[in-house]
């Protein structure tokens, strides 16, 4: 039994999944199957060489009871950008969008009702050939899983400015949602956790002078009343939450600066209490407030106001997602309510 009042994040899956195979240079017919194990060879290419990419997005139950997905086309485009970098064949739009819609229609009743609840959608692509040789796979699988989910993090996070390990570099795969990026981040994150932190703030690979991302989220900091976030680059994942927040703030004429934030500038501003808020931005947690900034031996407290900018932005996003206000940016992709066949008369 699924306890919808205490949903964890990403641990409960719906009844169905979408699978589509790529073989001999072509994508086959997508199939919707009962959720369950996928037969697999131990020589599965993705396991050995990490040719795998994924996406994360959410469908919401609006206040009128209907279901909509938040900006799925942006995730579709990004999945294919990640795929190209990893020499994985891109997924045709019809397979992605039509498959997604059919799958959600089938599992419509799984989309939870409630402010902090959503249906997390995990599309992914992996190399499925059975051979052991370090060259691109010949066959691939595209799959979509659905997971009704509760909040990702609970509470605010304590972050450490990382000055030894890196998650990305110029010419690397940091902009792609490539599976291995996450596996590689676990070790430095674990070290930070052993020091009492929740998460890492990644800095640039060259000399660790620039703030880049917060764990698996884009980072925002309000310094002297200006919303600051690093500009996108090859080293930074182009978050859809980041983009949506920038769009909302621009629309409200809030002062924004997209560009370099140096470690020095951030630490100095935080010490001088000129940082009014700092948070991570991403689909899973939406906004993850940062309460402590660790730099070397110093831990600086950061305010986490209940009625600050992050709360305002979160409310604006929630209102759009739940259909409480007009979707002026055209972000919500409505799923037609499936016809209910009565099981008894
Ligand atoms: C997925 C991800 C984000 C956030 O992207 P969203 O589209 O907002 O979910 C940010 N950084 C990294 C490294 C990510 O993997």
Tab-separated table of C-alpha atoms and ligand atoms in Angstrom:
chain	number	residue	atom	x	y	z
A	1	UNK	CA	0.000	0.000	0.000
A	2	UNK	CA	1.269	3.452	-0.882
A	3	UNK	CA	0.939	5.999	1.922
A	4	UNK	CA	0.159	9.179	-0.010
A	5	UNK	CA	0.385	11.262	3.153
A	6	UNK	CA	4.039	10.353	3.651
A	7	UNK	CA	5.416	10.020	0.162
A	8	UNK	CA	9.193	9.643	0.006
A	9	UNK	CA	11.108	11.014	-2.983
A	10	UNK	CA	11.718	8.638	-5.883
A	11	UNK	CA	11.031	5.352	-4.123
A	12	UNK	CA	7.498	4.574	-5.202
A	13	UNK	CA	6.791	3.795	-8.850
A	14	UNK	CA	3.508	3.726	-10.720
A	15	UNK	CA	2.036	0.639	-12.399
A	16	UNK	CA	3.553	1.234	-15.828
A	17	UNK	CA	6.691	2.259	-17.668
A	18	UNK	CA	7.488	3.164	-21.258
A	19	UNK	CA	10.185	1.291	-23.145
A	20	UNK	CA	11.466	1.912	-26.650
A	21	UNK	CA	14.428	0.163	-28.219
A	22	UNK	CA	16.916	1.441	-30.760
A	23	UNK	CA	18.380	-1.247	-32.995
A	24	UNK	CA	20.035	-1.362	-36.434
A	25	UNK	CA	19.988	2.410	-36.717
A	26	UNK	CA	16.294	2.889	-35.931
A	27	UNK	CA	13.983	3.508	-33.034
A	28	UNK	CA	11.318	0.799	-32.740
A	29	UNK	CA	7.741	1.033	-31.536
A	30	UNK	CA	7.412	2.372	-27.997
A	31	UNK	CA	5.650	0.016	-25.612
A	32	UNK	CA	3.966	0.600	-22.305
A	33	UNK	CA	4.630	-2.300	-19.946
A	34	UNK	CA	3.817	-3.053	-16.323
A	35	UNK	CA	6.528	-1.503	-14.131
A	36	UNK	CA	9.078	-4.157	-13.279
A	37	UNK	CA	12.503	-5.664	-13.929
A	38	UNK	CA	14.124	-5.335	-17.346
A	39	UNK	CA	15.965	-8.448	-18.582
A	40	UNK	CA	19.644	-7.632	-18.785
A	41	UNK	CA	22.927	-9.169	-19.884
A	42	UNK	CA	25.941	-8.784	-17.563
A	43	UNK	CA	27.764	-7.463	-20.629
A	44	UNK	CA	25.297	-4.555	-20.837
A	45	UNK	CA	27.271	-1.732	-22.394
A	46	UNK	CA	25.966	1.036	-20.106
A	47	UNK	CA	27.167	-0.805	-16.997
A	48	UNK	CA	30.727	-0.985	-18.257
A	49	UNK	CA	31.168	2.321	-20.074
A	50	UNK	CA	28.530	4.607	-18.621
A	51	UNK	CA	26.876	5.569	-21.875
A	52	UNK	CA	23.674	6.715	-20.196
A	53	UNK	CA	21.798	9.997	-19.752
A	54	UNK	CA	18.627	10.962	-17.926
A	55	UNK	CA	16.087	13.673	-17.284
A	56	UNK	CA	13.920	14.753	-14.388
A	57	UNK	CA	10.662	16.655	-14.584
A	58	UNK	CA	7.314	16.780	-12.828
A	59	UNK	CA	3.607	16.515	-13.491
A	60	UNK	CA	1.272	18.282	-11.103
A	61	UNK	CA	-2.298	17.768	-9.993
A	62	UNK	CA	-3.960	21.132	-10.412
A	63	UNK	CA	-6.559	22.453	-8.003
A	64	UNK	CA	-9.290	21.608	-10.546
A	65	UNK	CA	-8.190	17.956	-10.448
A	66	UNK	CA	-6.575	17.890	-13.903
A	67	UNK	CA	-2.943	16.995	-14.561
A	68	UNK	CA	-0.243	19.038	-16.339
A	69	UNK	CA	3.467	18.582	-16.930
A	70	UNK	CA	5.848	21.480	-16.309
A	71	UNK	CA	7.823	22.402	-19.466
A	72	UNK	CA	8.347	18.862	-20.829
A	73	UNK	CA	9.629	20.127	-24.167
A	74	UNK	CA	12.554	21.788	-22.405
A	75	UNK	CA	13.435	18.419	-20.868
A	76	UNK	CA	13.035	16.718	-24.226
A	77	UNK	CA	15.494	19.135	-25.822
A	78	UNK	CA	17.967	18.766	-22.997
A	79	UNK	CA	17.792	14.964	-23.067
A	80	UNK	CA	18.830	15.055	-26.699
A	81	UNK	CA	21.633	17.549	-26.041
A	82	UNK	CA	22.941	15.187	-23.352
A	83	UNK	CA	22.518	12.219	-25.713
A	84	UNK	CA	24.534	13.870	-28.472
A	85	UNK	CA	27.442	14.524	-26.141
A	86	UNK	CA	27.406	10.863	-25.085
A	87	UNK	CA	27.145	9.500	-28.670
A	88	UNK	CA	23.652	8.195	-27.951
A	89	UNK	CA	21.067	8.466	-30.755
A	90	UNK	CA	18.563	11.255	-30.096
A	91	UNK	CA	14.966	10.331	-29.322
A	92	UNK	CA	12.321	11.493	-31.825
A	93	UNK	CA	9.902	14.021	-30.367
A	94	UNK	CA	6.816	11.868	-31.047
A	95	UNK	CA	8.276	8.967	-29.099
A	96	UNK	CA	9.141	11.179	-26.155
A	97	UNK	CA	6.035	13.362	-26.021
A	98	UNK	CA	3.371	10.910	-27.169
A	99	UNK	CA	4.871	8.173	-25.018
A	100	UNK	CA	4.945	10.455	-22.008
A	101	UNK	CA	1.341	11.550	-22.489
A	102	UNK	CA	0.064	7.989	-22.971
A	103	UNK	CA	1.946	6.769	-19.941
A	104	UNK	CA	0.633	9.539	-17.695
A	105	UNK	CA	-2.895	9.056	-18.982
A	106	UNK	CA	-2.690	5.400	-18.047
A	107	UNK	CA	-1.339	6.154	-14.568
A	108	UNK	CA	-3.361	9.381	-14.156
A	109	UNK	CA	-4.724	8.373	-10.766
A	110	UNK	CA	-1.176	8.150	-9.424
A	111	UNK	CA	-0.620	11.904	-9.702
A	112	UNK	CA	-0.903	13.032	-6.072
A	113	UNK	CA	-2.992	15.965	-4.806
A	114	UNK	CA	-1.258	18.489	-2.552
A	115	UNK	CA	1.044	21.530	-2.381
A	116	UNK	CA	4.347	19.722	-2.060
A	117	UNK	CA	3.459	16.591	-3.983
A	118	UNK	CA	3.962	15.772	-7.638
A	119	UNK	CA	4.569	12.983	-10.080
A	120	UNK	CA	8.310	12.877	-10.694
A	121	UNK	CA	9.076	11.767	-14.238
A	122	UNK	CA	12.356	10.053	-15.026
A	123	UNK	CA	13.075	9.567	-18.725
A	124	UNK	CA	16.440	7.912	-19.413
A	125	UNK	CA	18.494	6.498	-22.229
A	126	UNK	CA	21.116	3.803	-21.929
A	127	UNK	CA	23.443	1.726	-24.075
A	128	UNK	CA	22.123	-1.831	-24.254
A	129	UNK	CA	24.467	-3.756	-26.548
A	130	UNK	CA	25.981	-6.984	-25.305
A	131	UNK	CA	29.695	-6.542	-25.884
A	132	UNK	CA	32.752	-5.548	-23.941
A	133	UNK	CA	34.732	-3.058	-25.984
A	134	UNK	CA	35.195	0.648	-25.376
A	135	UNK	CA	33.338	1.960	-28.397
A	136	UNK	CA	29.764	3.243	-28.680
A	137	UNK	CA	26.996	0.723	-28.233
A	138	UNK	CA	24.931	-0.371	-31.248
A	139	UNK	CA	21.630	-0.615	-29.398
A	140	UNK	CA	19.974	1.649	-26.846
A	141	UNK	CA	16.904	1.736	-24.657
A	142	UNK	CA	14.726	4.746	-23.931
A	143	UNK	CA	12.620	4.327	-20.830
A	144	UNK	CA	10.280	6.516	-18.772
A	145	UNK	CA	9.466	5.832	-15.130
A	146	UNK	CA	6.909	7.705	-13.039
A	147	UNK	CA	7.245	8.221	-9.328
A	148	UNK	CA	4.674	9.993	-7.137
A	149	UNK	CA	6.839	11.981	-4.795
A	150	UNK	CA	6.940	14.115	-1.711
A	151	UNK	CA	9.483	16.866	-0.929
A	152	UNK	CA	13.119	16.124	-1.776
A	153	UNK	CA	15.078	17.726	1.013
A	154	UNK	CA	13.487	18.592	4.272
A	155	UNK	CA	14.703	21.763	5.814
A	156	UNK	CA	17.577	24.009	4.898
A	157	UNK	CA	21.027	22.831	3.950
A	158	UNK	CA	24.533	23.390	5.108
A	159	UNK	CA	26.917	23.648	2.158
A	160	UNK	CA	30.667	23.463	1.828
A	161	UNK	CA	32.639	25.328	-0.809
A	162	UNK	CA	34.592	22.530	-2.474
A	163	UNK	CA	38.177	23.373	-3.347
A	164	UNK	CA	39.645	20.006	-4.243
A	165	UNK	CA	37.219	17.923	-6.321
A	166	UNK	CA	35.389	19.012	-9.467
A	167	UNK	CA	32.217	17.818	-11.177
A	168	UNK	CA	32.944	19.333	-14.565
A	169	UNK	CA	35.556	21.029	-16.676
A	170	UNK	CA	35.738	22.911	-19.962
A	171	UNK	CA	35.389	20.378	-22.749
A	172	UNK	CA	33.793	17.885	-20.366
A	173	UNK	CA	30.232	16.666	-19.846
A	174	UNK	CA	29.059	18.924	-17.017
A	175	UNK	CA	26.269	20.433	-19.126
A	176	UNK	CA	24.871	16.963	-19.848
A	177	UNK	CA	22.726	14.910	-17.476
A	178	UNK	CA	25.144	12.041	-17.981
A	179	UNK	CA	24.820	9.244	-15.410
A	180	UNK	CA	28.515	9.195	-14.512
A	181	UNK	CA	28.515	12.838	-13.425
A	182	UNK	CA	26.415	11.843	-10.433
A	183	UNK	CA	28.350	8.713	-9.546
A	184	UNK	CA	31.529	10.798	-9.542
A	185	UNK	CA	30.003	13.422	-7.250
A	186	UNK	CA	29.073	10.998	-4.478
A	187	UNK	CA	32.581	10.666	-3.055
A	188	UNK	CA	33.374	14.364	-2.468
A	189	UNK	CA	29.798	14.831	-1.238
A	190	UNK	CA	30.246	12.013	1.250
A	191	UNK	CA	33.471	13.601	2.530
A	192	UNK	CA	31.619	16.882	3.066
A	193	UNK	CA	28.832	15.014	4.853
A	194	UNK	CA	31.375	13.453	7.182
A	195	UNK	CA	32.331	17.014	8.133
A	196	UNK	CA	28.695	17.763	8.952
A	197	UNK	CA	27.609	19.379	5.696
A	198	UNK	CA	24.603	18.419	3.605
A	199	UNK	CA	25.920	19.316	0.196
A	200	UNK	CA	28.845	20.729	-1.783
A	201	UNK	CA	29.161	23.982	-3.671
A	202	UNK	CA	31.150	23.202	-6.770
A	203	UNK	CA	33.758	25.659	-7.907
A	204	UNK	CA	35.562	25.886	-11.244
A	205	UNK	CA	38.100	23.264	-12.202
A	206	UNK	CA	40.946	25.655	-12.931
A	207	UNK	CA	41.573	27.383	-9.622
A	208	UNK	CA	38.369	27.000	-7.561
A	209	UNK	CA	37.718	30.730	-7.648
A	210	UNK	CA	34.244	30.658	-9.191
A	211	UNK	CA	30.982	29.425	-7.683
A	212	UNK	CA	29.326	26.993	-10.104
A	213	UNK	CA	26.523	24.798	-8.739
A	214	UNK	CA	25.161	23.471	-5.471
A	215	UNK	CA	25.241	19.674	-5.536
A	216	UNK	CA	22.841	18.707	-8.320
A	217	UNK	CA	21.151	22.082	-8.351
A	218	UNK	CA	21.876	25.463	-9.884
A	219	UNK	CA	22.810	28.084	-7.352
A	220	UNK	CA	21.346	31.486	-6.596
A	221	UNK	CA	22.482	34.078	-4.109
A	222	UNK	CA	20.984	37.442	-3.295
A	223	UNK	CA	23.850	39.863	-2.684
A	224	UNK	CA	23.077	43.528	-1.931
A	225	UNK	CA	19.520	42.956	-3.127
A	226	UNK	CA	20.537	41.571	-6.535
A	227	UNK	CA	19.640	38.043	-7.625
A	228	UNK	CA	22.899	36.468	-8.761
A	229	UNK	CA	23.479	33.185	-10.544
A	230	UNK	CA	26.444	31.995	-12.610
A	231	UNK	CA	25.937	32.300	-16.372
A	232	UNK	CA	25.503	29.008	-18.199
A	233	UNK	CA	28.586	27.385	-19.615
A	234	UNK	CA	29.764	23.988	-20.738
A	235	UNK	CA	30.464	23.233	-17.078
A	236	UNK	CA	27.013	24.076	-15.782
A	237	UNK	CA	23.789	22.160	-16.259
A	238	UNK	CA	21.174	24.399	-17.867
A	239	UNK	CA	18.453	23.953	-15.266
A	240	UNK	CA	14.849	24.477	-16.278
A	241	UNK	CA	14.020	25.628	-12.751
A	242	UNK	CA	16.832	28.195	-13.014
A	243	UNK	CA	15.498	29.395	-16.343
A	244	UNK	CA	11.931	29.601	-15.006
A	245	UNK	CA	13.010	31.570	-11.936
A	246	UNK	CA	15.018	33.998	-14.067
A	247	UNK	CA	11.976	34.455	-16.313
A	248	UNK	CA	9.683	35.124	-13.335
A	249	UNK	CA	12.097	37.593	-11.750
A	250	UNK	CA	12.685	39.383	-15.045
A	251	UNK	CA	8.947	39.685	-15.460
A	252	UNK	CA	8.722	41.292	-12.032
A	253	UNK	CA	11.630	43.645	-12.839
A	254	UNK	CA	13.676	42.215	-9.996
A	255	UNK	CA	17.392	43.133	-10.311
A	256	UNK	CA	19.227	40.146	-11.797
A	257	UNK	CA	22.843	39.523	-12.644
A	258	UNK	CA	23.835	36.394	-14.534
A	259	UNK	CA	27.595	36.136	-14.441
A	260	UNK	CA	30.627	35.126	-12.445
A	261	UNK	CA	30.366	34.959	-8.647
A	262	UNK	CA	33.774	34.538	-7.100
A	263	UNK	CA	34.294	32.558	-3.914
A	264	UNK	CA	35.982	35.635	-2.499
A	265	UNK	CA	33.051	37.902	-3.274
A	266	UNK	CA	30.502	35.442	-1.862
A	267	UNK	CA	32.409	34.740	1.340
A	268	UNK	CA	33.108	38.431	1.918
A	269	UNK	CA	29.468	39.378	1.299
A	270	UNK	CA	28.272	36.568	3.594
A	271	UNK	CA	30.637	37.672	6.380
A	272	UNK	CA	29.441	41.265	5.992
A	273	UNK	CA	25.804	40.071	6.091
A	274	UNK	CA	25.120	41.386	2.614
A	275	UNK	CA	23.800	37.990	1.536
A	276	UNK	CA	20.086	38.030	2.285
A	277	UNK	CA	19.416	34.567	0.875
A	278	UNK	CA	21.073	31.713	-0.891
A	279	UNK	CA	19.442	28.648	-2.420
A	280	UNK	CA	19.671	25.759	-4.836
A	281	UNK	CA	17.278	25.543	-7.805
A	282	UNK	CA	16.209	22.261	-9.387
A	283	UNK	CA	13.222	20.127	-10.289
A	284	UNK	CA	13.460	17.714	-7.375
A	285	UNK	CA	13.480	20.203	-4.493
A	286	UNK	CA	12.414	23.265	-6.554
A	287	UNK	CA	14.150	25.579	-4.075
A	288	UNK	CA	16.495	24.393	-1.409
A	289	UNK	CA	17.380	27.158	1.076
A	290	UNK	CA	20.994	27.296	2.240
A	291	UNK	CA	21.405	28.108	5.937
A	292	UNK	CA	25.157	27.683	6.377
A	293	UNK	CA	28.082	28.331	4.072
A	294	UNK	CA	31.285	26.495	4.888
A	295	UNK	CA	34.559	27.898	3.620
A	296	UNK	CA	37.750	26.210	4.844
A	297	UNK	CA	37.513	26.331	8.656
A	298	UNK	CA	34.787	28.920	8.750
A	299	UNK	CA	31.020	28.401	8.799
A	300	UNK	CA	28.950	31.464	7.974
A	301	UNK	CA	25.238	31.625	8.733
A	302	UNK	CA	22.972	32.687	5.883
A	303	UNK	CA	19.464	33.989	6.549
A	304	UNK	CA	16.558	31.743	5.495
A	305	UNK	CA	13.628	34.154	5.711
A	306	UNK	CA	10.096	32.765	5.528
A	307	UNK	CA	8.968	35.677	3.399
A	308	UNK	CA	12.060	36.345	1.287
A	309	UNK	CA	12.689	36.072	-2.415
A	310	UNK	CA	12.929	32.280	-2.473
A	311	UNK	CA	9.536	31.954	-0.763
A	312	UNK	CA	8.045	34.414	-3.248
A	313	UNK	CA	9.492	32.597	-6.244
A	314	UNK	CA	8.454	29.227	-4.900
A	315	UNK	CA	4.912	30.449	-4.385
A	316	UNK	CA	4.763	31.923	-7.904
A	317	UNK	CA	5.932	28.620	-9.379
A	318	UNK	CA	3.554	26.579	-7.219
A	319	UNK	CA	0.617	28.808	-8.138
A	320	UNK	CA	1.312	28.320	-11.845
A	321	UNK	CA	1.857	24.579	-11.457
A	322	UNK	CA	-1.291	24.024	-9.454
A	323	UNK	CA	-3.325	26.229	-11.795
A	324	UNK	CA	-4.097	28.825	-9.114
A	325	UNK	CA	-3.013	31.659	-11.405
A	326	UNK	CA	-2.929	32.069	-15.163
A	327	UNK	CA	-0.039	30.311	-16.891
A	328	UNK	CA	1.155	33.434	-18.716
A	329	UNK	CA	4.413	31.849	-19.901
A	330	UNK	CA	2.719	28.795	-21.433
A	331	UNK	CA	4.707	26.409	-19.226
A	332	UNK	CA	2.035	23.857	-18.372
A	333	UNK	CA	1.434	20.980	-20.750
A	334	UNK	CA	-2.051	19.682	-20.033
A	335	UNK	CA	-2.800	15.989	-20.077
A	336	UNK	CA	-6.273	15.192	-21.303
A	337	UNK	CA	-8.255	13.439	-18.631
A	338	UNK	CA	-8.605	9.777	-19.611
A	339	UNK	CA	-12.088	8.434	-20.165
A	340	UNK	CA	-13.030	6.464	-17.084
A	341	UNK	CA	-14.523	3.122	-17.924
A	342	UNK	CA	-16.815	2.121	-15.090
A	343	UNK	CA	-15.799	-1.290	-13.789
A	344	UNK	CA	-19.298	-2.069	-12.566
A	345	UNK	CA	-22.791	-0.837	-13.350
B	1	LIG	C1	19.212	18.431	-13.138
B	1	LIG	C2	20.257	19.348	-12.635
B	1	LIG	C3	20.002	20.693	-12.299
B	1	LIG	C4	18.632	21.274	-12.278
B	1	LIG	O1	17.953	21.232	-13.494
B	1	LIG	P1	16.369	21.354	-13.525
B	1	LIG	O2	16.030	21.303	-14.959
B	1	LIG	O3	16.009	22.628	-12.895
B	1	LIG	O4	15.847	20.195	-12.751
B	1	LIG	C5	21.079	21.496	-11.930
B	1	LIG	N1	22.326	20.996	-11.858
B	1	LIG	C6	22.604	19.715	-12.145
B	1	LIG	C7	24.014	19.240	-12.054
B	1	LIG	C8	21.580	18.852	-12.529
B	1	LIG	O5	21.853	17.573	-12.790
